[in-house]
Coordinates of C-alpha atoms (C1' of nucleotides) in Angstrom, one line a residue:
Chain A
M1 CA 0.0 0.0 0.0
P2 CA 1.5 3.3 -1.0
V3 CA 1.5 6.0 1.7
H4 CA -0.4 9.0 0.5
N5 CA 0.2 12.6 1.7
S6 CA -3.2 12.4 3.4
D7 CA -2.0 9.4 5.4
I8 CA 1.1 11.3 6.7
S9 CA -1.2 14.3 7.4
E10 CA -3.5 12.0 9.4
V11 CA -0.6 10.6 11.5
F12 CA 0.7 14.0 12.3
N13 CA -2.7 15.3 13.3
R14 CA -3.3 12.3 15.6
T15 CA 0.1 12.7 17.1
A16 CA -0.8 16.4 17.7
D17 CA -4.0 15.4 19.4
Y18 CA -2.3 13.2 21.9
L19 CA 0.5 15.7 22.6
D20 CA -2.3 18.3 23.1
I21 CA -4.1 16.1 25.6
K22 CA -0.9 15.5 27.4
G23 CA -0.4 19.2 27.7
E24 CA 2.9 19.3 25.8
N25 CA 4.5 22.5 24.6
P26 CA 1.8 24.2 22.4
F27 CA 4.4 25.3 19.8
R28 CA 5.6 21.7 19.4
I29 CA 1.9 20.7 18.8
R30 CA 1.5 23.6 16.4
A31 CA 4.5 22.3 14.4
Y32 CA 2.9 18.9 14.0
R33 CA -0.5 20.4 13.0
N34 CA 1.3 22.8 10.6
A35 CA 3.2 19.9 9.1
A36 CA 0.0 17.9 8.7
R37 CA -1.6 20.8 6.8
I38 CA 1.4 21.4 4.6
I39 CA 1.8 17.8 3.6
G40 CA -1.9 17.4 3.0
S41 CA -2.0 20.2 0.5
L42 CA 1.4 19.5 -1.2
S43 CA 1.1 18.9 -4.9
R44 CA 3.9 16.3 -4.9
S45 CA 3.7 12.9 -3.4
V46 CA 6.0 12.9 -0.4
A47 CA 6.4 9.1 -0.7
D48 CA 7.8 9.8 -4.2
M49 CA 10.1 12.4 -2.8
V50 CA 11.4 10.0 -0.2
A51 CA 11.9 7.3 -2.9
H52 CA 14.0 9.8 -4.9
E53 CA 15.9 10.8 -1.8
E54 CA 14.9 14.4 -2.1
D55 CA 15.6 16.8 0.8
L56 CA 12.3 17.1 2.8
T57 CA 13.6 19.9 4.9
K58 CA 13.3 22.1 1.8
I59 CA 9.6 22.0 2.5
Q60 CA 8.6 25.0 4.6
G61 CA 7.7 23.9 8.1
I62 CA 9.6 20.6 7.9
G63 CA 12.8 20.4 9.8
Q64 CA 15.3 17.6 10.5
D65 CA 13.1 15.9 13.0
L66 CA 9.9 15.9 11.1
A67 CA 11.7 14.9 7.9
G68 CA 13.0 11.8 9.7
K69 CA 9.5 11.1 11.0
I70 CA 8.0 11.4 7.5
K71 CA 10.5 8.8 6.2
E72 CA 9.4 6.4 9.0
I73 CA 5.8 6.9 8.1
V74 CA 6.5 6.3 4.4
K75 CA 8.4 3.1 5.2
T76 CA 6.2 1.6 7.9
G77 CA 2.8 3.4 7.5
T78 CA 2.9 4.6 11.0
L79 CA 5.0 6.5 13.6
P80 CA 6.6 4.9 16.7
L81 CA 5.9 8.1 18.6
L82 CA 2.2 7.9 17.8
E83 CA 2.0 4.2 18.7
Q84 CA 3.7 4.9 22.0
L85 CA 1.3 7.7 22.8
K86 CA -1.7 5.5 22.0
R87 CA -0.3 2.8 24.3
E88 CA 0.5 5.3 27.0
L89 CA -3.0 6.9 26.9
S90 CA -5.6 5.0 24.9
P91 CA -6.0 4.2 21.2
E92 CA -9.5 5.7 21.2
L93 CA -8.8 8.8 23.2
S94 CA -8.2 11.1 20.2
A95 CA -11.7 10.4 19.0
L96 CA -13.0 12.4 22.0
M97 CA -11.4 15.5 20.5
E98 CA -13.8 15.2 17.5
I99 CA -16.7 16.0 19.7
P100 CA -17.6 19.7 19.4
G101 CA -17.0 21.4 22.7
L102 CA -14.3 19.0 23.8
G103 CA -10.7 20.2 23.3
P104 CA -7.5 18.8 24.7
K105 CA -7.9 20.3 28.2
R106 CA -11.3 18.8 28.8
V107 CA -10.4 15.5 27.3
K108 CA -7.4 15.5 29.7
V109 CA -9.7 16.2 32.7
L110 CA -12.1 13.4 31.6
Y111 CA -9.1 11.0 31.3
D112 CA -7.3 12.0 34.5
E113 CA -10.3 12.4 36.8
M114 CA -12.6 9.6 35.6
G115 CA -10.4 7.4 33.5
I116 CA -12.6 8.0 30.4
R117 CA -10.8 6.5 27.4
S118 CA -13.4 6.2 24.6
V119 CA -16.6 7.8 23.3
D120 CA -18.7 4.9 24.7
E121 CA -17.2 5.4 28.2
L122 CA -17.9 9.1 27.9
R123 CA -21.5 8.5 26.9
Q124 CA -22.0 6.2 29.9
A125 CA -20.5 8.7 32.4
A126 CA -22.6 11.5 30.9
E127 CA -25.8 9.5 31.1
E128 CA -25.1 8.8 34.7
G129 CA -24.7 12.5 35.4
K130 CA -21.1 12.2 36.5
V131 CA -19.6 14.5 33.9
R132 CA -21.2 17.6 35.3
T133 CA -19.3 17.1 38.6
L134 CA -15.9 17.6 37.0
P135 CA -14.1 20.9 37.3
G136 CA -14.8 23.1 34.3
F137 CA -17.9 21.0 33.4
G138 CA -21.5 21.7 34.2
A139 CA -25.0 20.4 33.4
K140 CA -25.1 22.3 30.2
T141 CA -21.8 20.9 28.9
E142 CA -22.9 17.4 29.9
S143 CA -26.1 17.6 27.8
V144 CA -24.2 19.1 24.8
I145 CA -21.8 16.2 25.0
L146 CA -24.6 13.6 24.9
E147 CA -26.3 15.4 22.0
E148 CA -23.1 15.5 20.0
I149 CA -22.3 11.9 20.7
G150 CA -25.7 11.1 19.3
K151 CA -24.9 13.0 16.1
I152 CA -21.6 11.2 15.4
K153 CA -23.3 8.1 13.9
E154 CA -25.6 10.2 11.7
T155 CA -22.8 12.3 10.3
K156 CA -20.4 9.4 9.7
K157 CA -22.6 7.9 7.0
G158 CA -23.7 11.1 5.3
G159 CA -20.4 13.0 5.1
L160 CA -20.4 16.2 7.0
R161 CA -19.2 18.7 4.4
L162 CA -21.8 20.0 1.9
K163 CA -20.9 20.0 -1.8
L164 CA -20.4 23.5 -3.1
A165 CA -23.4 23.2 -5.4
V166 CA -25.7 22.3 -2.5
A167 CA -24.4 25.1 -0.4
E168 CA -25.1 27.5 -3.3
Q169 CA -28.8 26.5 -3.2
V170 CA -28.9 27.4 0.5
V171 CA -26.9 30.6 0.3
E172 CA -28.5 32.4 -2.6
P173 CA -32.0 32.8 -1.1
L174 CA -30.5 33.6 2.3
V175 CA -28.3 36.4 0.9
G176 CA -31.3 37.7 -1.1
Y177 CA -33.3 37.8 2.2
L178 CA -30.6 39.6 4.2
K179 CA -29.8 42.1 1.4
K180 CA -33.4 43.5 1.6
I181 CA -33.0 44.4 5.3
A182 CA -32.8 48.2 5.8
G183 CA -29.4 49.4 6.8
V184 CA -27.4 46.5 5.2
K185 CA -24.7 48.2 3.2
E186 CA -22.6 45.3 2.1
I187 CA -22.9 41.5 2.2
D188 CA -20.6 38.7 1.1
V189 CA -20.4 35.0 1.7
A190 CA -16.9 34.4 3.0
G191 CA -15.2 31.3 4.2
S192 CA -14.5 28.2 2.0
Y193 CA -17.5 29.1 -0.1
R194 CA -15.8 32.2 -1.3
R195 CA -12.6 30.3 -1.8
R196 CA -14.6 27.9 -4.0
R197 CA -13.6 24.8 -2.1
E198 CA -15.4 21.7 -3.5
T199 CA -17.2 21.2 -0.2
V200 CA -18.0 23.6 2.6
G201 CA -18.3 22.7 6.3
D202 CA -20.3 25.8 7.3
L203 CA -21.3 29.1 5.7
D204 CA -19.9 32.4 6.8
I205 CA -21.9 35.5 6.0
L206 CA -20.4 38.9 6.5
V207 CA -22.5 42.1 6.6
A208 CA -21.6 45.7 7.0
C209 CA -24.2 47.9 8.6
G210 CA -24.8 50.5 11.2
Q211 CA -25.4 49.9 14.9
S212 CA -29.2 50.0 14.8
C213 CA -29.6 47.6 11.9
P214 CA -31.9 44.6 12.8
V215 CA -29.9 42.2 10.7
M216 CA -29.0 39.9 13.6
D217 CA -32.6 39.5 14.7
K218 CA -33.7 38.9 11.2
F219 CA -31.0 36.3 10.7
V220 CA -31.8 34.1 13.7
G221 CA -35.5 34.5 12.7
Y222 CA -34.9 33.2 9.1
E223 CA -37.3 30.5 8.0
D224 CA -34.6 27.8 7.5
V225 CA -33.1 28.3 11.0
E226 CA -33.8 25.3 13.2
K227 CA -31.5 26.1 16.2
T228 CA -29.5 29.1 17.4
L229 CA -26.1 28.0 18.7
S230 CA -24.9 31.4 19.8
R231 CA -26.2 34.9 19.6
G232 CA -24.0 38.0 20.1
K233 CA -24.0 41.6 19.0
T234 CA -21.5 41.0 16.3
R235 CA -21.6 37.2 15.7
S236 CA -24.2 34.6 15.7
S237 CA -24.3 30.9 14.7
V238 CA -27.3 28.9 13.7
V239 CA -28.1 25.5 12.3
F240 CA -30.4 25.2 9.3
R241 CA -32.9 22.5 8.9
N242 CA -30.7 20.6 6.5
G243 CA -28.0 20.5 9.1
I244 CA -25.6 23.1 7.9
Q245 CA -24.2 25.6 10.3
V246 CA -24.4 29.3 9.2
D247 CA -22.5 32.1 10.9
L248 CA -23.3 35.7 10.5
R249 CA -20.8 38.4 11.4
V250 CA -21.6 42.1 11.5
V251 CA -19.0 44.7 11.3
P252 CA -18.9 48.5 10.6
E253 CA -18.1 49.6 7.1
A254 CA -14.7 50.9 8.0
S255 CA -13.7 47.3 9.0
Y256 CA -15.4 45.5 6.1
G257 CA -12.3 44.6 4.1
A258 CA -10.3 43.4 7.1
A259 CA -13.3 41.3 8.2
L260 CA -13.8 39.9 4.7
L261 CA -10.2 38.9 4.6
Y262 CA -10.4 37.4 8.1
F263 CA -13.5 35.4 7.4
T264 CA -12.6 34.3 3.9
G265 CA -9.5 32.5 5.4
S266 CA -8.1 30.1 5.1
K267 CA -6.9 30.2 8.6
A268 CA -3.4 29.3 7.4
H269 CA -3.4 32.2 4.9
N270 CA -4.5 34.6 7.6
I271 CA -1.7 33.5 9.9
A272 CA 0.8 33.9 7.1
I273 CA -0.4 37.5 6.5
R274 CA -0.4 38.4 10.2
K275 CA 3.1 37.1 10.6
I276 CA 4.2 39.5 7.9
A277 CA 2.3 42.3 9.6
Q278 CA 4.0 41.5 12.9
K279 CA 7.4 41.9 11.3
K280 CA 6.3 45.4 10.2
K281 CA 5.2 46.1 13.8
L282 CA 1.6 46.1 12.7
K283 CA -1.3 44.1 14.0
I284 CA -4.1 42.7 11.8
N285 CA -7.4 41.6 13.2
E286 CA -10.9 41.5 11.8
Y287 CA -11.3 45.2 12.4
G288 CA -8.4 46.5 10.5
V289 CA -4.6 47.0 10.4
F290 CA -3.3 48.7 13.5
R291 CA -0.1 50.5 14.2
G292 CA -0.3 50.8 18.0
E293 CA -3.8 51.9 18.7
K294 CA -4.3 53.6 15.4
R295 CA -6.2 51.9 12.6
I296 CA -4.4 52.5 9.3
A297 CA -6.5 50.3 7.0
G298 CA -9.5 48.1 6.9
R299 CA -12.1 49.4 4.5
T300 CA -11.2 47.1 1.7
E301 CA -9.2 43.9 1.4
K302 CA -6.9 45.6 -1.0
D303 CA -6.0 48.3 1.6
V304 CA -5.2 45.6 4.1
Y305 CA -2.9 43.7 1.7
K306 CA -1.3 46.9 0.7
Q307 CA -0.3 47.7 4.3
V308 CA 1.7 44.5 4.5
G309 CA 3.3 45.2 1.1
L310 CA 1.2 42.7 -0.9
P311 CA -1.1 42.9 -3.9
W312 CA -4.7 41.7 -3.5
I313 CA -4.7 37.9 -3.6
E314 CA -7.6 36.0 -5.2
P315 CA -9.7 34.1 -2.6
E316 CA -9.2 30.8 -4.4
L317 CA -5.5 31.0 -3.8
R318 CA -5.7 31.7 -0.1
E319 CA -4.6 28.3 1.3
D320 CA -1.0 29.1 2.3
R321 CA 0.2 26.9 -0.6
G322 CA 2.8 29.4 -1.8
E323 CA 0.5 32.3 -2.7
V324 CA 1.9 34.6 -0.1
E325 CA 5.5 34.0 -1.3
A326 CA 4.3 34.4 -4.9
A327 CA 2.6 37.7 -4.0
Q328 CA 5.8 38.9 -2.4
E329 CA 7.8 38.0 -5.4
K330 CA 5.2 39.5 -7.8
R331 CA 4.6 36.2 -9.6
L332 CA 0.9 35.6 -8.7
P333 CA -0.9 33.6 -11.4
R334 CA -3.5 35.4 -13.5
L335 CA -6.2 32.9 -12.9
V336 CA -8.5 31.6 -15.6
R337 CA -12.0 33.1 -15.5
L338 CA -15.4 31.8 -16.6
E339 CA -15.4 34.5 -19.4
D340 CA -12.2 32.9 -20.8
I341 CA -14.0 29.7 -21.6
R342 CA -14.8 29.3 -25.3
G343 CA -16.5 25.9 -25.3
D344 CA -17.3 22.7 -23.6
L345 CA -15.4 19.6 -24.5
H346 CA -17.5 16.9 -22.8
V347 CA -21.3 16.7 -23.1
H348 CA -23.9 14.0 -23.6
T349 CA -27.2 14.0 -25.6
T350 CA -30.2 11.8 -26.0
W351 CA -28.1 9.7 -28.3
S352 CA -26.7 8.1 -25.2
D353 CA -27.8 8.9 -21.6
G354 CA -28.2 12.7 -21.9
R355 CA -31.7 14.1 -21.3
S356 CA -31.5 16.9 -23.9
S357 CA -31.3 16.6 -27.7
L358 CA -28.3 17.4 -29.8
E359 CA -29.9 20.4 -31.3
D360 CA -31.1 21.8 -27.9
M361 CA -27.6 21.3 -26.4
A362 CA -26.1 23.2 -29.4
E363 CA -28.6 26.1 -28.9
A364 CA -27.9 26.3 -25.2
A365 CA -24.1 26.4 -25.8
K366 CA -24.7 29.2 -28.3
R367 CA -26.6 31.1 -25.6
L368 CA -23.6 30.7 -23.3
G369 CA -21.5 32.4 -26.0
Y370 CA -19.5 29.3 -26.7
E371 CA -17.6 28.9 -30.0
Y372 CA -17.7 25.2 -30.0
L373 CA -19.3 22.2 -28.2
A374 CA -17.9 18.7 -28.3
V375 CA -20.7 16.0 -28.6
S376 CA -19.1 13.2 -26.7
D377 CA -21.7 10.5 -26.0
H378 CA -20.8 7.2 -24.4
S379 CA -19.5 4.3 -26.5
K380 CA -21.1 0.9 -26.7
H381 CA -19.5 -0.8 -23.7
V382 CA -21.4 1.4 -21.4
T383 CA -24.7 -0.3 -22.2
V384 CA -26.6 1.2 -19.3
A385 CA -26.0 4.6 -20.9
H386 CA -27.2 3.3 -24.3
G387 CA -23.6 3.8 -25.6
L388 CA -23.0 4.3 -29.3
D389 CA -21.7 1.5 -31.5
E390 CA -19.9 2.1 -34.8
K391 CA -23.1 2.3 -36.8
R392 CA -24.9 4.8 -34.5
L393 CA -21.8 6.9 -34.2
S394 CA -21.6 7.2 -38.0
Q395 CA -25.3 8.3 -38.0
Q396 CA -24.5 10.8 -35.3
I397 CA -21.6 12.2 -37.3
K398 CA -23.9 12.8 -40.2
E399 CA -26.4 14.5 -38.0
I400 CA -23.7 16.8 -36.6
D401 CA -22.5 17.7 -40.1
R402 CA -26.1 18.6 -41.0
L403 CA -26.5 20.8 -37.9
N404 CA -23.1 22.4 -38.4
G405 CA -24.4 23.4 -41.8
K406 CA -27.2 25.5 -40.3
L407 CA -25.8 26.6 -36.9
K408 CA -24.3 30.1 -37.0
G409 CA -21.5 31.0 -34.7
L410 CA -21.1 27.6 -33.0
R411 CA -19.2 24.6 -34.2
L412 CA -20.2 21.2 -33.0
L413 CA -17.2 18.9 -32.6
K414 CA -17.6 15.3 -33.5
S415 CA -16.5 13.4 -30.4
I416 CA -17.0 10.3 -28.3
E417 CA -16.3 9.3 -24.7
L418 CA -14.6 6.0 -25.2
D419 CA -14.8 3.4 -22.5
I420 CA -11.4 2.1 -21.4
L421 CA -11.6 -1.7 -21.1
E422 CA -9.8 -3.6 -18.4
S423 CA -7.0 -4.4 -20.7
G424 CA -6.5 -0.7 -21.6
S425 CA -7.9 -1.2 -25.1
L426 CA -10.8 1.0 -26.3
D427 CA -14.2 -0.2 -27.2
L428 CA -14.4 1.2 -30.7
P429 CA -12.1 0.5 -33.6
D430 CA -9.5 3.1 -34.8
R431 CA -11.2 3.5 -38.2
V432 CA -14.2 5.3 -36.8
L433 CA -12.1 7.4 -34.5
E434 CA -10.4 8.9 -37.6
D435 CA -13.6 10.7 -38.5
L436 CA -13.8 12.5 -35.2
D437 CA -12.6 16.0 -34.1
L438 CA -11.9 14.9 -30.6
V439 CA -11.6 11.6 -28.7
I440 CA -11.9 11.5 -25.0
C441 CA -11.8 8.4 -22.8
S442 CA -12.7 7.3 -19.3
V443 CA -12.7 4.5 -16.8
H444 CA -16.3 3.4 -16.0
S445 CA -15.7 -0.1 -14.6
K446 CA -13.3 -2.2 -12.7
F447 CA -12.5 0.4 -10.1
N448 CA -10.9 -2.1 -7.9
L449 CA -7.8 -3.0 -9.9
S450 CA -4.5 -2.8 -8.2
R451 CA -2.7 0.6 -8.4
E452 CA -0.2 -0.9 -10.9
K453 CA -2.8 -2.4 -13.1
Q454 CA -5.1 0.6 -13.1
T455 CA -2.2 2.9 -14.0
E456 CA -1.0 0.6 -16.8
R457 CA -4.6 0.3 -18.1
I458 CA -4.9 4.1 -18.4
I459 CA -1.5 4.6 -19.9
R460 CA -2.2 1.9 -22.5
A461 CA -5.4 3.7 -23.5
M462 CA -3.4 6.9 -24.1
D463 CA -1.0 4.8 -26.3
N464 CA -3.8 4.9 -28.9
P465 CA -2.8 7.8 -31.1
H466 CA -6.4 8.9 -31.6
V467 CA -7.0 9.7 -27.9
H468 CA -6.8 13.3 -26.9
I469 CA -8.2 13.7 -23.4
F470 CA -8.4 11.4 -20.3
C471 CA -11.5 12.2 -18.4
H472 CA -12.4 12.4 -14.7
P473 CA -9.0 11.0 -14.0
T474 CA -9.5 9.6 -10.5
G475 CA -13.1 8.4 -10.7
R476 CA -14.0 9.8 -7.3
L477 CA -17.4 11.1 -6.4
I478 CA -17.3 13.7 -3.7
N479 CA -18.6 12.3 -0.4
E480 CA -19.7 9.1 -2.2
R481 CA -16.8 7.2 -3.8
R482 CA -13.2 7.3 -3.1
P483 CA -10.8 7.7 -6.1
Y484 CA -9.6 4.4 -7.5
E485 CA -6.0 3.4 -6.8
V486 CA -3.9 5.0 -9.5
D487 CA -0.5 6.6 -9.8
L488 CA -1.7 9.9 -11.1
E489 CA 1.8 11.4 -11.3
R490 CA 2.8 8.6 -13.7
V491 CA -0.4 9.0 -15.7
M492 CA 0.3 12.8 -16.0
N493 CA 3.8 12.2 -17.1
A494 CA 2.7 9.6 -19.6
A495 CA 0.0 12.0 -20.9
K496 CA 2.7 14.7 -21.3
E497 CA 5.0 12.4 -23.3
R498 CA 2.2 11.4 -25.6
G499 CA 0.7 14.9 -26.2
C500 CA -2.5 13.9 -24.4
H501 CA -4.4 16.1 -22.0
L502 CA -6.3 15.6 -18.8
E503 CA -9.9 16.7 -18.0
L504 CA -11.0 18.7 -15.0
N505 CA -14.5 17.4 -14.8
A506 CA -16.6 20.3 -13.7
H507 CA -19.6 18.3 -12.4
P508 CA -20.0 19.4 -8.8
D509 CA -20.2 15.7 -7.7
R510 CA -16.8 15.0 -9.3
L511 CA -14.5 18.1 -9.6
D512 CA -12.0 15.6 -10.8
L513 CA -9.0 16.5 -11.0
D514 CA -9.0 18.3 -7.6
D515 CA -7.2 21.5 -6.9
V516 CA -3.9 20.0 -5.8
E517 CA -3.9 17.7 -8.8
C518 CA -4.5 20.6 -11.1
K519 CA -1.5 22.4 -9.7
R520 CA 0.6 19.3 -10.2
A521 CA -0.6 19.0 -13.8
K522 CA 0.4 22.6 -14.4
E523 CA 3.8 22.0 -12.9
I524 CA 4.3 19.0 -15.2
G525 CA 3.3 21.1 -18.1
L526 CA 0.0 19.5 -19.0
K527 CA -3.0 21.3 -20.5
V528 CA -6.3 20.8 -18.7
A529 CA -9.7 20.7 -20.3
I530 CA -12.4 22.0 -18.0
A531 CA -15.5 20.2 -19.2
T532 CA -19.0 19.8 -17.7
D533 CA -19.9 16.2 -18.6
A534 CA -23.4 17.8 -19.1
H535 CA -26.3 15.4 -19.4
S536 CA -28.9 18.3 -19.7
L537 CA -29.1 21.9 -20.7
D538 CA -28.8 23.1 -17.1
D539 CA -25.7 21.0 -16.5
L540 CA -23.8 23.2 -19.0
R541 CA -23.7 25.8 -16.3
F542 CA -21.5 23.5 -14.1
M543 CA -18.6 25.2 -15.8
R544 CA -18.4 27.7 -13.0
F545 CA -17.6 24.9 -10.5
G546 CA -14.8 23.6 -12.7
V547 CA -13.4 27.1 -13.2
G548 CA -13.4 27.6 -9.4
Q549 CA -11.5 24.4 -8.9
A550 CA -9.1 25.3 -11.7
R551 CA -8.5 28.6 -10.0
R552 CA -7.8 26.9 -6.8
G553 CA -5.2 24.8 -8.7
W554 CA -3.5 28.0 -10.0
L555 CA -4.5 27.5 -13.6
E556 CA -4.2 30.4 -16.0
P557 CA -5.9 30.8 -19.3
E558 CA -3.0 29.3 -21.2
D559 CA -3.1 26.2 -19.0
V560 CA -6.7 25.5 -20.1
L561 CA -7.5 23.9 -23.5
N562 CA -10.9 25.3 -23.9
T563 CA -9.8 28.9 -23.5
K564 CA -8.4 28.5 -27.0
S565 CA -10.2 29.2 -30.3
W566 CA -11.0 26.1 -32.3
E567 CA -8.1 26.8 -34.7
E568 CA -5.6 27.0 -31.8
L569 CA -7.2 24.0 -30.1
E570 CA -6.9 21.9 -33.3
G571 CA -3.1 22.4 -33.0
F572 CA -3.1 21.3 -29.4
L573 CA -5.0 18.1 -30.4
K574 CA -2.2 16.9 -32.7
R575 CA -0.4 14.0 -31.0
Y576 CA 3.3 13.7 -30.8
Chain B
dG1 C1' 9.4 21.3 16.7
dC2 C1' 10.5 25.2 13.4
dC3 C1' 12.9 29.2 12.1
dG4 C1' 16.2 33.4 11.0
dT5 C1' 17.2 41.4 7.2
dT6 C1' 15.7 40.4 15.5
dT7 C1' 20.1 34.1 12.6
dT8 C1' 21.5 29.0 16.9
dC9 C1' 18.1 31.3 21.2
dG10 C1' 13.8 33.0 22.0
dG11 C1' 10.3 33.8 19.9
dC12 C1' 5.9 31.5 17.7
dC13 C1' -1.8 35.1 15.2
dC14 C1' -6.0 37.1 17.2
dG15 C1' -10.6 37.9 19.1
dA16 C1' -15.8 36.4 20.2
dC17 C1' -18.8 33.7 22.8
dT18 C1' -20.2 30.3 26.3
dG19 C1' -20.3 28.3 30.6
dT20 C1' -18.9 28.1 35.0
dT21 C1' -16.2 31.4 36.6
dT22 C1' -16.3 35.4 40.8
dT23 C1' -12.3 37.5 36.9
dC24 C1' -11.5 33.7 33.2
dA25 C1' -10.4 29.3 30.8
dG26 C1' -11.7 26.6 27.0
dT27 C1' -13.1 26.2 22.5
dC28 C1' -13.8 27.7 18.0
dG29 C1' -13.0 29.9 13.7

DNA sequence: GCCGTTTTCGGCCCGACTGTTTTCAGTCG
């Protein structure tokens, strides 16, 4: 089993939990958490770096000690320090930290005073009314603990983070409602929603308004609110009926930019910015930038960045993945925008499992201002999708030629989404592929192959000189299906060697490649096709999610295939 | 445990809200 970056990240976070419970030096704990975060969002596989004997201390936040520990984790899958801590305390103890309201200090009290070692033991003690007798605990805390334990099982099966598209459906009416309240001058959805993360844990709404504005009352009284968690003058938290937590923060106009920066995060980005401020003898908080007592900026985000000597940084980049350094060195990417997109390279029609006709899809693409649309229905092996065989594909090609004759301003590209068979061969013969403008291919079956076999299978498919794009490269479905085992780095390098490209599937359930993988593709020098995989007219609008993910992956217009005109694109589709 | 235009020691981001406090610790973001 290869050790992934996320595995290393997990080991470090667990270790930090235990050190935290033991009351170790908080800065040592921070170093572990910091390392967990950095490794988790690194675009290179650390296991690969170890295999190539690269110097891990080159990674910011990793010193001699952690570099050694990473090597141990890569070799053995675990860390002796963590195993020892688990033995010393209890293997299930860190699970207690997952319960909201319980941090290291309280877990330590539970352990020291009552010998509580697991969630089950905690539940029992709470049910017997013993927890409330502990120092720092009370009846309220005890009932909250019981309530949260009850929720653990529900959330585990559902997946706690909401997909961005689902969050959008909640947010838009809420923002519409809040905007109408008299006195509200500015409103933004901040947090991971603004950073366009693929999922959001909660929603952070920021409002600028005067002191007498009733926005807080109106917010907790909103029709979707099921429960109010906290209610203050400047901050309130509620839970909506669908389970999502929504926080509202109210600030004066003069602080709006500082607050927007603060609440957009990420936390790691904010820390990086504040550290720079500190060196300049400045203090940044959600109310502004301060020199001593005096506020010197805060009205806009741009003002705040300017005070620390930085240009404004796009929200999608704010993950402390190198954007702060890039800003300092004036080499921030000029991120791709939705307006740069000139066409969609992966859509389905009623010829296979799409719900809209070829002609309707073409008209919808025209309305979006696209110059081209690739009609890429499934091939025959995907029988459930009514995939096209050779004969029906030839018929569709004729139909596309006919439509292209009468469509003005939009070119339909003759395409197909070929199924990659287990052997790596494709399920239509080369002679029909020659008549197509674009050939894309995907894995739709046999997700359980070994990493080696899956990787070989995909690379073999790209060996076929007619193939242009490998679609939804990891096969994952957000919150539903893990990626299949595949050496994506090898696939990327193989694609690069062959003049193939990778898709960033813009469907909000997929967003596959993810942000980190996009960044890696760019570093390798691959072009990415942002495509919707639309099965209906509405789905064509998924492009915004794909562009958001691409922006998180630092992609610029030149990194994206479908920002090109058809003439340019044709050139990129020539195989080496 | 990491890091360095404060460079091998001595620092390490900042504030709101809650509950259990009698002046604040713990947790969260």
